mmCIF file of C-alpha atoms in Angstrom:
data_model
loop_
_atom_site.group_PDB
_atom_site.id
_atom_site.type_symbol
_atom_site.label_atom_id
_atom_site.label_comp_id
_atom_site.label_asym_id
_atom_site.label_seq_id
_atom_site.Cartn_x
_atom_site.Cartn_y
_atom_site.Cartn_z
ATOM 1 C CA UNK F 1 107.569 79.578 118.872
ATOM 2 C CA UNK F 2 104.739 81.325 120.699
ATOM 3 C CA UNK F 3 103.977 84.334 118.508
ATOM 4 C CA UNK F 4 101.579 87.225 119.067
ATOM 5 C CA UNK F 5 100.288 89.124 116.041
ATOM 6 C CA UNK F 6 98.739 92.581 116.548
ATOM 7 C CA UNK F 7 96.325 93.654 113.792
ATOM 8 C CA UNK F 8 94.622 96.986 113.097
ATOM 9 C CA UNK F 9 90.984 97.077 114.181
ATOM 10 C CA UNK F 10 89.577 99.073 111.252
ATOM 11 C CA UNK F 11 88.997 95.853 109.305
ATOM 12 C CA UNK F 12 88.585 92.213 110.220
ATOM 13 C CA UNK F 13 91.383 89.734 109.465
ATOM 14 C CA UNK F 14 90.940 89.025 106.614
ATOM 15 C CA UNK F 15 88.761 91.997 105.620
ATOM 16 C CA UNK F 16 85.297 91.469 104.216
ATOM 17 C CA UNK F 17 86.039 93.826 101.312
ATOM 18 C CA UNK F 18 88.845 96.401 101.020
ATOM 19 C CA UNK F 19 91.907 96.140 103.254
ATOM 20 C CA UNK F 20 95.382 95.198 102.077
ATOM 21 C CA UNK F 21 97.191 95.138 105.411
ATOM 22 C CA UNK F 22 94.615 92.879 107.037
ATOM 23 C CA UNK F 23 94.762 90.400 104.152
ATOM 24 C CA UNK F 24 98.538 90.199 104.423
ATOM 25 C CA UNK F 25 98.265 89.584 108.168
ATOM 26 C CA UNK F 26 95.722 86.804 107.574
ATOM 27 C CA UNK F 27 97.994 85.069 105.079
ATOM 28 C CA UNK F 28 101.056 85.454 107.300
ATOM 29 C CA UNK F 29 99.300 84.107 110.387
ATOM 30 C CA UNK F 30 97.907 81.061 108.597
ATOM 31 C CA UNK F 31 101.298 80.246 107.078
ATOM 32 C CA UNK F 32 102.986 80.529 110.490
ATOM 33 C CA UNK F 33 100.442 78.104 111.954
ATOM 34 C CA UNK F 34 101.123 75.717 109.075
ATOM 35 C CA UNK F 35 104.830 75.955 109.937
ATOM 36 C CA UNK F 36 103.986 74.624 113.404
ATOM 37 C CA UNK F 37 104.038 77.804 115.476
ATOM 38 C CA UNK F 38 101.619 78.650 118.289
ATOM 39 C CA UNK F 39 100.139 81.935 117.051
ATOM 40 C CA UNK F 40 97.689 84.253 118.805
ATOM 41 C CA UNK F 41 96.021 86.948 116.720
ATOM 42 C CA UNK F 42 94.850 90.103 118.505
ATOM 43 C CA UNK F 43 92.156 91.494 116.198
ATOM 44 C CA UNK F 44 88.459 92.269 115.846
ATOM 45 C CA UNK F 45 86.018 89.555 116.858
ATOM 46 C CA UNK F 46 84.704 89.035 113.310
ATOM 47 C CA UNK F 47 88.121 87.843 112.144
ATOM 48 C CA UNK F 48 88.698 84.307 110.849
ATOM 49 C CA UNK F 49 92.056 82.618 111.364
ATOM 50 C CA UNK F 50 93.880 79.337 111.878
ATOM 51 C CA UNK F 51 95.500 80.952 114.927
ATOM 52 C CA UNK F 52 94.031 81.500 118.375
ATOM 53 C CA UNK F 53 91.891 84.621 118.152
ATOM 54 C CA UNK F 54 91.940 87.157 120.971
ATOM 55 C CA UNK F 55 88.963 89.349 120.111
ATOM 56 C CA UNK F 56 89.863 92.868 121.230
ATOM 57 C CA UNK F 57 86.757 94.542 119.777
ATOM 58 C CA UNK F 58 83.514 92.834 118.683
ATOM 59 C CA UNK F 59 83.471 93.976 115.058
ATOM 60 C CA UNK F 60 85.747 95.736 112.599
ATOM 61 C CA UNK F 61 85.514 99.478 113.188
ATOM 62 C CA UNK F 62 84.806 100.441 109.562
ATOM 63 C CA UNK F 63 81.803 98.124 109.306
ATOM 64 C CA UNK F 64 80.657 98.551 112.898
ATOM 65 C CA UNK F 65 78.559 101.135 114.670
ATOM 66 C CA UNK F 66 79.330 104.716 113.672
ATOM 67 C CA UNK F 67 80.639 107.086 116.288
ATOM 68 C CA UNK F 68 82.845 104.552 118.052
ATOM 69 C CA UNK F 69 85.968 106.090 119.572
ATOM 70 C CA UNK F 70 88.777 104.374 117.671
ATOM 71 C CA UNK F 71 91.274 105.415 120.345
ATOM 72 C CA UNK F 72 89.283 103.445 122.909
ATOM 73 C CA UNK F 73 89.471 100.324 120.756
ATOM 74 C CA UNK F 74 93.219 100.766 120.201
ATOM 75 C CA UNK F 75 93.768 101.258 123.929
ATOM 76 C CA UNK F 76 92.079 97.926 124.601
ATOM 77 C CA UNK F 77 94.322 96.288 121.995
ATOM 78 C CA UNK F 78 97.468 97.577 123.667
ATOM 79 C CA UNK F 79 96.227 96.646 127.142
ATOM 80 C CA UNK F 80 95.338 93.113 126.024
ATOM 81 C CA UNK F 81 98.839 92.589 124.639
ATOM 82 C CA UNK F 82 100.474 94.087 127.745
ATOM 83 C CA UNK F 83 98.546 91.720 130.017
ATOM 84 C CA UNK F 84 99.527 88.647 128.011
ATOM 85 C CA UNK F 85 103.015 89.629 126.822
ATOM 86 C CA UNK F 86 104.707 87.108 129.150
ATOM 87 C CA UNK F 87 102.964 84.268 127.279
ATOM 88 C CA UNK F 88 104.884 84.874 124.047
ATOM 89 C CA UNK F 89 108.390 84.402 122.696
ATOM 90 C CA UNK F 90 107.965 87.265 120.231
ATOM 91 C CA UNK F 91 105.365 89.931 119.503
ATOM 92 C CA UNK F 92 104.767 91.159 115.951
ATOM 93 C CA UNK F 93 102.909 94.457 115.600
ATOM 94 C CA UNK F 94 101.183 95.691 112.453
ATOM 95 C CA UNK F 95 99.703 98.827 114.049
ATOM 96 C CA UNK F 96 102.526 101.266 113.403
ATOM 97 C CA UNK F 97 103.939 103.212 116.366
ATOM 98 C CA UNK F 98 101.003 103.012 118.793
ATOM 99 C CA UNK F 99 102.207 100.075 120.964
ATOM 100 C CA UNK F 100 105.888 101.106 121.055
ATOM 101 C CA UNK F 101 105.861 102.611 124.581
ATOM 102 C CA UNK F 102 104.359 99.405 125.996
ATOM 103 C CA UNK F 103 106.219 96.862 123.848
ATOM 104 C CA UNK F 104 109.536 98.501 124.698
ATOM 105 C CA UNK F 105 108.893 97.808 128.386
ATOM 106 C CA UNK F 106 107.559 94.236 128.357
ATOM 107 C CA UNK F 107 110.963 92.563 128.125
ATOM 108 C CA UNK F 108 109.614 90.388 125.281
ATOM 109 C CA UNK F 109 111.293 90.544 121.847
ATOM 110 C CA UNK F 110 109.136 92.388 119.330
ATOM 111 C CA UNK F 111 109.162 93.877 115.863
ATOM 112 C CA UNK F 112 106.912 96.228 113.935
ATOM 113 C CA UNK F 113 106.059 95.998 110.252
ATOM 114 C CA UNK F 114 105.328 99.450 108.866
ATOM 115 C CA UNK F 115 102.576 99.100 106.271
ATOM 116 C CA UNK F 116 101.904 102.728 105.369
ATOM 117 C CA UNK F 117 103.671 105.791 104.059
ATOM 118 C CA UNK F 118 106.351 107.190 106.352
ATOM 119 C CA UNK F 119 106.790 110.735 105.032
ATOM 120 C CA UNK F 120 104.456 112.143 107.684
ATOM 121 C CA UNK F 121 105.149 115.090 110.007
ATOM 122 C CA UNK F 122 106.051 114.038 113.530
ATOM 123 C CA UNK F 123 106.856 110.429 112.679
ATOM 124 C CA UNK F 124 110.659 110.938 112.823
ATOM 125 C CA UNK F 125 110.248 112.281 116.370
ATOM 126 C CA UNK F 126 108.234 109.266 117.470
ATOM 127 C CA UNK F 127 110.585 106.745 115.865
ATOM 128 C CA UNK F 128 113.596 108.631 117.245
ATOM 129 C CA UNK F 129 112.267 108.130 120.766
ATOM 130 C CA UNK F 130 112.621 104.357 120.294
ATOM 131 C CA UNK F 131 116.035 103.927 118.617
ATOM 132 C CA UNK F 132 116.332 100.225 119.500
ATOM 133 C CA UNK F 133 112.826 99.217 118.387
ATOM 134 C CA UNK F 134 113.169 96.793 115.428
ATOM 135 C CA UNK F 135 111.261 97.646 112.256
ATOM 136 C CA UNK F 136 110.537 95.756 109.045
ATOM 137 C CA UNK F 137 109.822 97.620 105.807
ATOM 138 C CA UNK F 138 107.744 96.196 102.967
ATOM 139 C CA UNK F 139 109.957 97.821 100.322
ATOM 140 C CA UNK F 140 113.344 99.510 100.404
ATOM 141 C CA UNK F 141 111.814 102.711 99.046
ATOM 142 C CA UNK F 142 109.429 102.884 101.998
ATOM 143 C CA UNK F 143 112.394 103.445 104.348
ATOM 144 C CA UNK F 144 113.641 106.635 102.709
ATOM 145 C CA UNK F 145 111.899 109.162 104.999
ATOM 146 C CA UNK F 146 113.201 107.367 108.128
ATOM 147 C CA UNK F 147 116.795 106.295 107.415
ATOM 148 C CA UNK F 148 117.658 106.400 111.123
ATOM 149 C CA UNK F 149 115.107 103.803 112.207
ATOM 150 C CA UNK F 150 116.341 100.391 113.334
ATOM 151 C CA UNK F 151 115.456 98.548 110.124
ATOM 152 C CA UNK F 152 116.220 94.841 110.489
ATOM 153 C CA UNK F 153 114.787 93.652 107.151
ATOM 154 C CA UNK F 154 112.732 94.401 104.086
ATOM 155 C CA UNK F 155 110.144 91.664 103.629
ATOM 156 C CA UNK F 156 107.933 91.988 100.582
ATOM 157 C CA UNK F 157 104.344 90.828 100.777
ATOM 158 C CA UNK F 158 103.251 87.441 99.528
ATOM 159 C CA UNK F 159 99.893 85.796 98.977
ATOM 160 C CA UNK F 160 98.840 82.131 98.915
ATOM 161 C CA UNK F 161 100.037 80.428 95.783
ATOM 162 C CA UNK F 162 96.643 78.979 94.885
ATOM 163 C CA UNK F 163 94.496 81.957 95.914
ATOM 164 C CA UNK F 164 94.061 83.127 92.313
ATOM 165 C CA UNK F 165 93.832 81.077 89.129
ATOM 166 C CA UNK F 166 95.829 82.533 86.249
ATOM 167 C CA UNK F 167 94.444 83.177 82.790
ATOM 168 C CA UNK F 168 96.747 82.967 79.810
ATOM 169 C CA UNK F 169 94.291 84.445 77.321
ATOM 170 C CA UNK F 170 94.648 88.044 76.195
ATOM 171 C CA UNK F 171 92.323 90.259 78.199
ATOM 172 C CA UNK F 172 89.639 92.460 76.687
ATOM 173 C CA UNK F 173 89.743 95.502 78.987
ATOM 174 C CA UNK F 174 91.988 97.484 81.323
ATOM 175 C CA UNK F 175 91.589 97.138 85.091
ATOM 176 C CA UNK F 176 91.923 99.621 87.958
ATOM 177 C CA UNK F 177 91.726 98.308 91.497
ATOM 178 C CA UNK F 178 92.155 100.422 94.618
ATOM 179 C CA UNK F 179 90.890 103.412 96.559
ATOM 180 C CA UNK F 180 89.352 106.195 94.504
ATOM 181 C CA UNK F 181 91.714 108.909 95.639
ATOM 182 C CA UNK F 182 93.754 111.276 93.490
ATOM 183 C CA UNK F 183 97.064 109.735 94.575
ATOM 184 C CA UNK F 184 96.025 106.313 93.229
ATOM 185 C CA UNK F 185 95.588 107.780 89.743
ATOM 186 C CA UNK F 186 92.044 106.916 88.624
ATOM 187 C CA UNK F 187 91.867 110.031 86.420
ATOM 188 C CA UNK F 188 95.050 108.996 84.640
ATOM 189 C CA UNK F 189 93.682 105.471 84.197
ATOM 190 C CA UNK F 190 90.582 106.887 82.494
ATOM 191 C CA UNK F 191 92.692 109.037 80.139
ATOM 192 C CA UNK F 192 94.912 106.094 79.230
ATOM 193 C CA UNK F 193 91.971 103.790 78.535
ATOM 194 C CA UNK F 194 90.211 106.373 76.360
ATOM 195 C CA UNK F 195 93.410 107.021 74.402
ATOM 196 C CA UNK F 196 93.865 103.339 73.510
ATOM 197 C CA UNK F 197 90.111 102.806 73.015
ATOM 198 C CA UNK F 198 89.846 99.963 75.488
ATOM 199 C CA UNK F 199 87.155 99.672 78.171
ATOM 200 C CA UNK F 200 88.248 100.488 81.717
ATOM 201 C CA UNK F 201 86.707 98.601 84.606
ATOM 202 C CA UNK F 202 87.165 100.142 88.033
ATOM 203 C CA UNK F 203 86.853 97.977 91.139
ATOM 204 C CA UNK F 204 87.205 100.326 94.051
ATOM 205 C CA UNK F 205 85.585 101.815 97.098
ATOM 206 C CA UNK F 206 84.792 105.488 97.519
ATOM 207 C CA UNK F 207 86.231 106.640 100.855
ATOM 208 C CA UNK F 208 83.897 108.928 102.779
ATOM 209 C CA UNK F 209 86.519 111.659 102.748
ATOM 210 C CA UNK F 210 86.793 111.444 98.957
ATOM 211 C CA UNK F 211 83.110 111.779 98.054
ATOM 212 C CA UNK F 212 83.538 115.334 96.729
ATOM 213 C CA UNK F 213 86.553 114.286 94.632
ATOM 214 C CA UNK F 214 84.582 111.391 93.172
ATOM 215 C CA UNK F 215 81.553 113.538 92.366
ATOM 216 C CA UNK F 216 83.605 116.261 90.682
ATOM 217 C CA UNK F 217 86.410 114.397 88.921
ATOM 218 C CA UNK F 218 85.325 110.802 88.316
ATOM 219 C CA UNK F 219 81.567 110.431 88.216
ATOM 220 C CA UNK F 220 81.187 112.539 85.025
ATOM 221 C CA UNK F 221 83.620 110.179 83.256
ATOM 222 C CA UNK F 222 81.847 106.959 84.249
ATOM 223 C CA UNK F 223 79.417 106.124 81.447
ATOM 224 C CA UNK F 224 78.833 102.449 82.253
ATOM 225 C CA UNK F 225 80.301 101.319 78.935
ATOM 226 C CA UNK F 226 83.730 102.771 78.160
ATOM 227 C CA UNK F 227 84.352 103.393 81.847
ATOM 228 C CA UNK F 228 82.561 101.096 84.297
ATOM 229 C CA UNK F 229 82.509 101.357 88.101
ATOM 230 C CA UNK F 230 82.060 97.904 89.631
ATOM 231 C CA UNK F 231 82.543 98.918 93.262
ATOM 232 C CA UNK F 232 84.403 96.979 95.946
ATOM 233 C CA UNK F 233 85.164 93.327 95.182
ATOM 234 C CA UNK F 234 85.945 90.434 97.503
ATOM 235 C CA UNK F 235 88.509 87.687 96.903
ATOM 236 C CA UNK F 236 86.071 85.600 94.833
ATOM 237 C CA UNK F 237 85.115 88.490 92.553
ATOM 238 C CA UNK F 238 88.663 89.803 92.292
ATOM 239 C CA UNK F 239 90.047 86.736 90.520
ATOM 240 C CA UNK F 240 87.948 86.944 87.317
ATOM 241 C CA UNK F 241 88.160 90.741 87.386
ATOM 242 C CA UNK F 242 91.975 90.706 87.254
ATOM 243 C CA UNK F 243 92.364 87.565 85.148
ATOM 244 C CA UNK F 244 90.145 88.939 82.388
ATOM 245 C CA UNK F 245 92.114 92.169 82.019
ATOM 246 C CA UNK F 246 94.679 92.888 79.331
ATOM 247 C CA UNK F 247 96.641 94.793 81.976
ATOM 248 C CA UNK F 248 96.295 96.363 85.389
ATOM 249 C CA UNK F 249 96.783 100.129 85.359
ATOM 250 C CA UNK F 250 98.682 101.429 88.395
ATOM 251 C CA UNK F 251 99.260 105.139 87.630
ATOM 252 C CA UNK F 252 100.084 106.183 91.184
ATOM 253 C CA UNK F 253 101.162 109.658 92.251
ATOM 254 C CA UNK F 254 102.506 108.922 95.711
ATOM 255 C CA UNK F 255 105.298 106.878 97.373
ATOM 256 C CA UNK F 256 103.419 103.568 97.418
ATOM 257 C CA UNK F 257 104.940 101.411 100.210
ATOM 258 C CA UNK F 258 104.241 98.163 98.327
ATOM 259 C CA UNK F 259 101.101 97.911 96.187
ATOM 260 C CA UNK F 260 99.475 94.552 96.894
ATOM 261 C CA UNK F 261 97.251 94.788 93.828
ATOM 262 C CA UNK F 262 100.320 94.472 91.598
ATOM 263 C CA UNK F 263 101.156 90.979 92.816
ATOM 264 C CA UNK F 264 97.477 90.017 92.822
ATOM 265 C CA UNK F 265 97.400 90.849 89.119
ATOM 266 C CA UNK F 266 100.615 88.894 88.526
ATOM 267 C CA UNK F 267 99.094 85.885 90.301
ATOM 268 C CA UNK F 268 96.356 85.994 87.649
ATOM 269 C CA UNK F 269 98.936 86.192 84.854
ATOM 270 C CA UNK F 270 97.974 89.799 84.186
ATOM 271 C CA UNK F 271 100.751 92.304 83.385
ATOM 272 C CA UNK F 272 101.022 95.579 85.300
ATOM 273 C CA UNK F 273 101.530 99.018 83.769
ATOM 274 C CA UNK F 274 102.719 101.272 86.573
ATOM 275 C CA UNK F 275 104.151 104.725 87.052
ATOM 276 C CA UNK F 276 107.697 104.803 88.407
ATOM 277 C CA UNK F 277 107.001 105.770 92.007
ATOM 278 C CA UNK F 278 107.482 104.268 95.449
ATOM 279 C CA UNK F 279 107.949 100.506 95.442
ATOM 280 C CA UNK F 280 107.060 99.973 91.782
ATOM 281 C CA UNK F 281 110.633 99.289 90.506
ATOM 282 C CA UNK F 282 111.057 96.692 93.280
ATOM 283 C CA UNK F 283 107.878 94.820 92.349
ATOM 284 C CA UNK F 284 107.426 95.116 88.581
ATOM 285 C CA UNK F 285 110.103 93.674 86.297
ATOM 286 C CA UNK F 286 110.018 95.961 83.281
ATOM 287 C CA UNK F 287 109.395 93.995 80.101
ATOM 288 C CA UNK F 288 108.677 90.773 82.032
ATOM 289 C CA UNK F 289 105.770 91.226 84.432
ATOM 290 C CA UNK F 290 104.691 94.547 82.978
ATOM 291 C CA UNK F 291 106.021 97.979 82.116
ATOM 292 C CA UNK F 292 107.313 100.796 84.307
ATOM 293 C CA UNK F 293 106.453 104.141 82.735
ATOM 294 C CA UNK F 294 107.102 107.814 83.422
ATOM 295 C CA UNK F 295 103.625 109.128 82.659
ATOM 296 C CA UNK F 296 100.434 108.787 80.639
ATOM 297 C CA UNK F 297 102.115 109.043 77.224
ATOM 298 C CA UNK F 298 104.427 106.109 77.958
ATOM 299 C CA UNK F 299 101.557 104.189 79.558
ATOM 300 C CA UNK F 300 99.547 104.519 76.341
ATOM 301 C CA UNK F 301 102.432 103.050 74.361
ATOM 302 C CA UNK F 302 102.866 100.300 76.964
ATOM 303 C CA UNK F 303 99.249 99.214 76.571
ATOM 304 C CA UNK F 304 99.911 98.714 72.870
ATOM 305 C CA UNK F 305 102.946 96.543 73.700
ATOM 306 C CA UNK F 306 101.438 94.500 76.507
ATOM 307 C CA UNK F 307 100.235 91.723 74.176
ATOM 308 C CA UNK F 308 103.839 90.668 73.600
ATOM 309 C CA UNK F 309 104.364 89.807 77.262
ATOM 310 C CA UNK F 310 104.113 86.128 78.174
ATOM 311 C CA UNK F 311 101.337 85.781 80.760
ATOM 312 C CA UNK F 312 102.746 82.403 81.796
ATOM 313 C CA UNK F 313 106.008 84.133 82.643
ATOM 314 C CA UNK F 314 104.113 86.744 84.648
ATOM 315 C CA UNK F 315 102.546 83.966 86.725
ATOM 316 C CA UNK F 316 105.857 82.139 87.058
ATOM 317 C CA UNK F 317 107.596 85.216 88.431
ATOM 318 C CA UNK F 318 104.778 85.643 90.942
ATOM 319 C CA UNK F 319 105.348 82.082 92.163
ATOM 320 C CA UNK F 320 109.077 82.670 92.415
ATOM 321 C CA UNK F 321 108.903 85.991 94.274
ATOM 322 C CA UNK F 322 105.583 86.750 95.921
ATOM 323 C CA UNK F 323 104.028 83.713 97.598
ATOM 324 C CA UNK F 324 102.959 83.793 101.257
ATOM 325 C CA UNK F 325 105.117 80.830 102.260
ATOM 326 C CA UNK F 326 108.254 82.801 101.339
ATOM 327 C CA UNK F 327 107.030 85.796 103.322
ATOM 328 C CA UNK F 328 106.305 83.679 106.400
ATOM 329 C CA UNK F 329 109.716 82.010 106.334
ATOM 330 C CA UNK F 330 111.448 85.382 106.135
ATOM 331 C CA UNK F 331 109.522 86.606 109.174
ATOM 332 C CA UNK F 332 110.229 83.335 110.965
ATOM 333 C CA UNK F 333 113.952 83.954 110.490
ATOM 334 C CA UNK F 334 113.636 87.451 111.985
ATOM 335 C CA UNK F 335 111.722 86.071 114.977
ATOM 336 C CA UNK F 336 114.476 83.540 115.643
ATOM 337 C CA UNK F 337 117.158 86.209 115.410
ATOM 338 C CA UNK F 338 115.336 88.436 117.905
ATOM 339 C CA UNK F 339 114.678 85.663 120.398
ATOM 340 C CA UNK F 340 118.277 84.454 120.091
ATOM 341 C CA UNK F 341 119.576 87.956 120.816
ATOM 342 C CA UNK F 342 117.285 88.216 123.839
ATOM 343 C CA UNK F 343 118.710 85.006 125.293
ATOM 344 C CA UNK F 344 122.321 86.031 124.654
ATOM 345 C CA UNK F 345 124.166 86.763 127.963
ATOM 346 C CA UNK F 346 125.358 90.303 128.539
ATOM 347 C CA UNK F 347 129.136 90.809 128.856
ATOM 348 C CA UNK F 348 130.895 93.536 130.741
ATOM 349 C CA UNK F 349 132.362 96.301 128.626
ATOM 350 C CA UNK F 350 135.738 95.429 127.213
ATOM 351 C CA UNK F 351 135.349 91.660 127.719
#
């Protein structure tokens, strides 16, 4: 099939540092090419892919020149896809609702994977204006705020099987990986680590909008020994960081749509201790790949129990459930269904 993939422009595909959605897109695109499809990726010009790259904007917006109008860049993305829509059998958007008015009028089958939270004001109105637009969720829980959307599948993320090497040795510290925002739970992670007297290593970026939160709530707790801030890590640095941990702490306080870091930890053989919120019960198998807890007190007890989990089993369950080849084949099946429906002849009512 001739497949167009529309990526956000904030980060390159894959991203140089932080950026879960763009990494997933990179893995999906490369797997689709390996399956024999003709794939065109609409993304920033600093992206790297096995597909044909249509560079919509020279450089990822987050790492590019400050002051750029992001709406201008997104408009160019939508226009580029509109001009070339006739070249594709199916168009797959990863940029939320922005292209819906155009994609709905091209006559080309399309679908949209929603990567973010959906409990946002105004979103039901936008989605309601496009009742036939097909959507894919990345967890069943993600769908809850928009039950009336045309959901055609839930397809969980997957990453390349050999991207991370597992470690089957007991780790010596606790790991936290993600944005340093209150909803991701870094304060809880610090409390848990101090309670069990294990070092906590934090690999995370500080969003510009969260500088005040970091200065007030987190920086006073980071002593460089018990609590260490490593900063953002790339794919090469991430592997030893996760593999050397006794457990990944995921004490979220928001409806996480998926939580890519959980399966990255599992790929390294590292168990996950996560609060029961959002997608967590769909990703973590309690007592197998980690523990699902109700709060800090249970998380503290879970850290004490994590040594009894078989890290080989954690890795095995990752291979069974969360590899990129599985993800790509599930999307491939949805593409074929959509293109088949588009070719199906229309019948008069009652016939």
